[in-house]
Coordinates of C-alpha atoms in Angstrom, one line a residue:
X1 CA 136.6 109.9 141.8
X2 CA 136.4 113.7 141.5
X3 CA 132.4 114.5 142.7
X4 CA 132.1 117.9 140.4
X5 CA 132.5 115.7 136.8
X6 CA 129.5 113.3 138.0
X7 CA 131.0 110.1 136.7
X8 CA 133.1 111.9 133.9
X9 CA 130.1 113.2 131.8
X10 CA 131.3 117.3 133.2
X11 CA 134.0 117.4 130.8
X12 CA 134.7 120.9 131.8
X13 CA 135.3 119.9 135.3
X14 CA 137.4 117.2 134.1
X15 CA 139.8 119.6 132.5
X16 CA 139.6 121.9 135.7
X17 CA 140.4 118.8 137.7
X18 CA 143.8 118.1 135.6
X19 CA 144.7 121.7 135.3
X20 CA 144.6 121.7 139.0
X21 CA 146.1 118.5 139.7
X22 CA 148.9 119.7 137.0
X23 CA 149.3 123.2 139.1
X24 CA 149.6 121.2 141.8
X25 CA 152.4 118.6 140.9
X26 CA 154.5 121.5 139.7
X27 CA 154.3 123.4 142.7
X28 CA 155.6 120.2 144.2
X29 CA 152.6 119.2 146.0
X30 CA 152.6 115.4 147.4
X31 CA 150.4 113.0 145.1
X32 CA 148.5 112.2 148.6
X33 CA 147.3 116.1 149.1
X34 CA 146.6 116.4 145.0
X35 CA 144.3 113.3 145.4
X36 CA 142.8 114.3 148.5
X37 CA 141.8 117.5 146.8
X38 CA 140.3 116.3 143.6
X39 CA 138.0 114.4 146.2
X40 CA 136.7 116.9 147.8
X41 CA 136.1 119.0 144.7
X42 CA 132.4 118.7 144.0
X43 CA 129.5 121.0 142.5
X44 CA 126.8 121.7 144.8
X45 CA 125.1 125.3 146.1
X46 CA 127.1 125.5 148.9
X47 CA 130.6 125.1 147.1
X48 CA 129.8 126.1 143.6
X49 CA 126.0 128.5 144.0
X50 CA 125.2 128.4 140.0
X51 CA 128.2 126.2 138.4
X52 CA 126.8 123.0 137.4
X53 CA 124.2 122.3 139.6
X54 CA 122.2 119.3 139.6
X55 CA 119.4 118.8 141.3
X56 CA 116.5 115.4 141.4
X57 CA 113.0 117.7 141.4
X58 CA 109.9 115.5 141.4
X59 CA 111.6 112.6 139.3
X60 CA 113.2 115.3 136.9
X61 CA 117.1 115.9 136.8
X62 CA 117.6 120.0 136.9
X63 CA 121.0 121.3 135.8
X64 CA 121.9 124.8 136.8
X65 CA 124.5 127.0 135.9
X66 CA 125.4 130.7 134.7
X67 CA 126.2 129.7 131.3
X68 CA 126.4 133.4 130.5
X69 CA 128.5 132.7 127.3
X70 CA 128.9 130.9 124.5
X71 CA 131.9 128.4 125.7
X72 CA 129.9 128.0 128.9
X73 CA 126.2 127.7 127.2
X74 CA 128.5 124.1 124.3
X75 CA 129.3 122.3 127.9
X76 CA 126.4 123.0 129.7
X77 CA 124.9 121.6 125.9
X78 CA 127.6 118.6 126.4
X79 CA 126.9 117.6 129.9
X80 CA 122.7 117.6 129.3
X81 CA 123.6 115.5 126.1
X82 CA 126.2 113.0 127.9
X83 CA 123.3 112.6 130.6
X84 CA 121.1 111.6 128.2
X85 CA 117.3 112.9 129.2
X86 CA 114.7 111.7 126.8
X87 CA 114.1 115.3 126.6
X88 CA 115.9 118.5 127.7
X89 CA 114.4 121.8 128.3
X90 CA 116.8 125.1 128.7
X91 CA 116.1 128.7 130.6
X92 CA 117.8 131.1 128.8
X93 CA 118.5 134.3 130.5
X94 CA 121.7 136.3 129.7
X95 CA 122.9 139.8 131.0
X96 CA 121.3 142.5 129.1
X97 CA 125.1 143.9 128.7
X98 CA 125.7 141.8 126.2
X99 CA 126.1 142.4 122.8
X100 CA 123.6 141.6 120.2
X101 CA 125.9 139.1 118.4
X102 CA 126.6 137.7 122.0
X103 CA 122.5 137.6 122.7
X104 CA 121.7 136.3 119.7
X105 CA 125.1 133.4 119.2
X106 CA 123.8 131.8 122.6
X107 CA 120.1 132.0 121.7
X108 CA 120.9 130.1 118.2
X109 CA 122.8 127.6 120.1
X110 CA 120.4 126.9 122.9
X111 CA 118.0 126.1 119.8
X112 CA 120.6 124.0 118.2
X113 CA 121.2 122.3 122.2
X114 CA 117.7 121.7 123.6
X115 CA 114.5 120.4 122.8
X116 CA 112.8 123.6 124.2
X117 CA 113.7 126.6 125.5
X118 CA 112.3 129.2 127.9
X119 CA 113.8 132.4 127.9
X120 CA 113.5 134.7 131.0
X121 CA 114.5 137.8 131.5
X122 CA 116.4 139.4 134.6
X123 CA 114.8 142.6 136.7
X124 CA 117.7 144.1 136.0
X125 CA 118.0 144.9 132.4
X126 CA 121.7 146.1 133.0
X127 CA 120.7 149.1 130.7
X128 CA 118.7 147.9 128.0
X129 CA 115.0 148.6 127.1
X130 CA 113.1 145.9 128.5
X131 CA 112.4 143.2 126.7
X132 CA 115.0 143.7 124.5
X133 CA 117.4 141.1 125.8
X134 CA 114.7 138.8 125.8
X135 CA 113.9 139.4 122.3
X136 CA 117.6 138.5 120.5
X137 CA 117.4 135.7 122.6
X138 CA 114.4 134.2 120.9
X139 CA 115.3 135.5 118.0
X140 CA 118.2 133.7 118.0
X141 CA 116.4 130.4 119.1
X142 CA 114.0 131.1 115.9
X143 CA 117.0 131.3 113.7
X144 CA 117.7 127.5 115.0
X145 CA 114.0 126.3 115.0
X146 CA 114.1 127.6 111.5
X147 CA 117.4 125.7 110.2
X148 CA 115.8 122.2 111.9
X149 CA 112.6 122.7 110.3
X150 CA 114.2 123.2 106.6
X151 CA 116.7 120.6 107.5
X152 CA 113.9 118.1 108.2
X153 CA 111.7 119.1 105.4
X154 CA 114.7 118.6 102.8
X155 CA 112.4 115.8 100.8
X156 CA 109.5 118.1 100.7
X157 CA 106.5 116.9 97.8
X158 CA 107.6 118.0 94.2
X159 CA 106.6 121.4 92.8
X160 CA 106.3 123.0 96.5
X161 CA 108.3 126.3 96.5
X162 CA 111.0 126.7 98.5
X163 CA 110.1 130.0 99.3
X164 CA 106.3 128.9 100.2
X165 CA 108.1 125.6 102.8
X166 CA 110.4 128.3 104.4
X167 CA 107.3 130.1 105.4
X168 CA 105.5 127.3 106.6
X169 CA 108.6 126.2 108.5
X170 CA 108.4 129.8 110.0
X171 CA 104.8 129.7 111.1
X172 CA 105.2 126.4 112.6
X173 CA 108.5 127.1 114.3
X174 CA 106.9 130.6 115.2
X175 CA 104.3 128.3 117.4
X176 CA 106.5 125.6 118.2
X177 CA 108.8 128.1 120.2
X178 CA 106.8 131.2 121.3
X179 CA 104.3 129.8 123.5
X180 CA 101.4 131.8 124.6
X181 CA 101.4 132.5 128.3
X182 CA 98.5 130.7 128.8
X183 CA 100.4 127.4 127.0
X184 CA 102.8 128.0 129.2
X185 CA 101.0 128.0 132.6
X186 CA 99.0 124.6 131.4
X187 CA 102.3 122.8 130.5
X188 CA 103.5 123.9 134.0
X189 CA 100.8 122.2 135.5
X190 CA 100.8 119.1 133.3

């Protein structure tokens, strides 16, 4: 068993296992030592400090990692999905060196990914304005509220404008995603 793919449902670590264990075996490496390394290859703070982190707090499972990108932001979205949490909640924070496109591409998919996200912003803005950052991000996390919300009002009541259900699904998406600090204090302490 290989510790960092937690039973197989890391893919990414999977894949980093065989490329290793393939590096390995072409540099002539005995099956013995490959083994013994895939073994001892495991995910925690002290090997790994941010790279698929999992973590039991108060009954809750709590998955970090710096998915600071959009490859790294689908398997984080994978590995939540193949643990299968009756609900999953993200942190969103990226470097504010990003581009927008970048900002807002991982913001849409944490909306497509998660059941809620919190977005958060670094001290170090890396050179943008503050709040900026912040801002694609949710914007981008909108943009995937949004498509849900039309998605699941597809069999709206007859003679209701389009136009007049995409605003409706704005408003309520609006709320849904953009909590009010107070909101977010009294779900903390739920």
């Amino acid at each position: 068993a290989i510790p960092a793919t937690f039973g197989g449902a890391l893919r990414v670590n999977a894949l980093n296992a065989l490329a290793a264990a393939a590096a390995g075996w072409a540099l002539g490496l005995p099956v013995g030592t490959i083994r013994e390394a895939l073994a001892g290859f495991a995910a925690g703070f002290d090997a790994t400090p941010g790279r698929f982190n999992l973590l039991d707090v108060e009954g809750r499972r709590v998955a970090i990692d710096y998915a600071h990108n959009v490859a790294a932001m689908e398997a984080v979205g994978d590995f939540v999905r193949r643990l299968a949490p009756p609900r999953s909640v993200a942190m969103l924070a990226i470097p504010g060196d990003r581009s927008d496109e970048d900002s807002l591409a991982l913001g849409r998919l944490a909306g497509r990914l998660f059941d809620a996200v919190v977005i958060r912003e670094a001290a170090n803005t890396r050179g943008r304005p503050r709040g900026e950052s912040a801002d694609l991000q949710r914007r981008g996390v909108l943009d995937a509220a949004l498509v849900r919300c039309l998605k699941q009002a597809r069999g709206r009541p007859a003679g209701v404008p389009l136009e007049e259900l995409q605003q409706a699904a704005r408003a309520a998406c609006q709320r849904l995603f953009v909590p009010q600090p107070a909101e977010v204090l009294r779900r903390l302490a739920q």
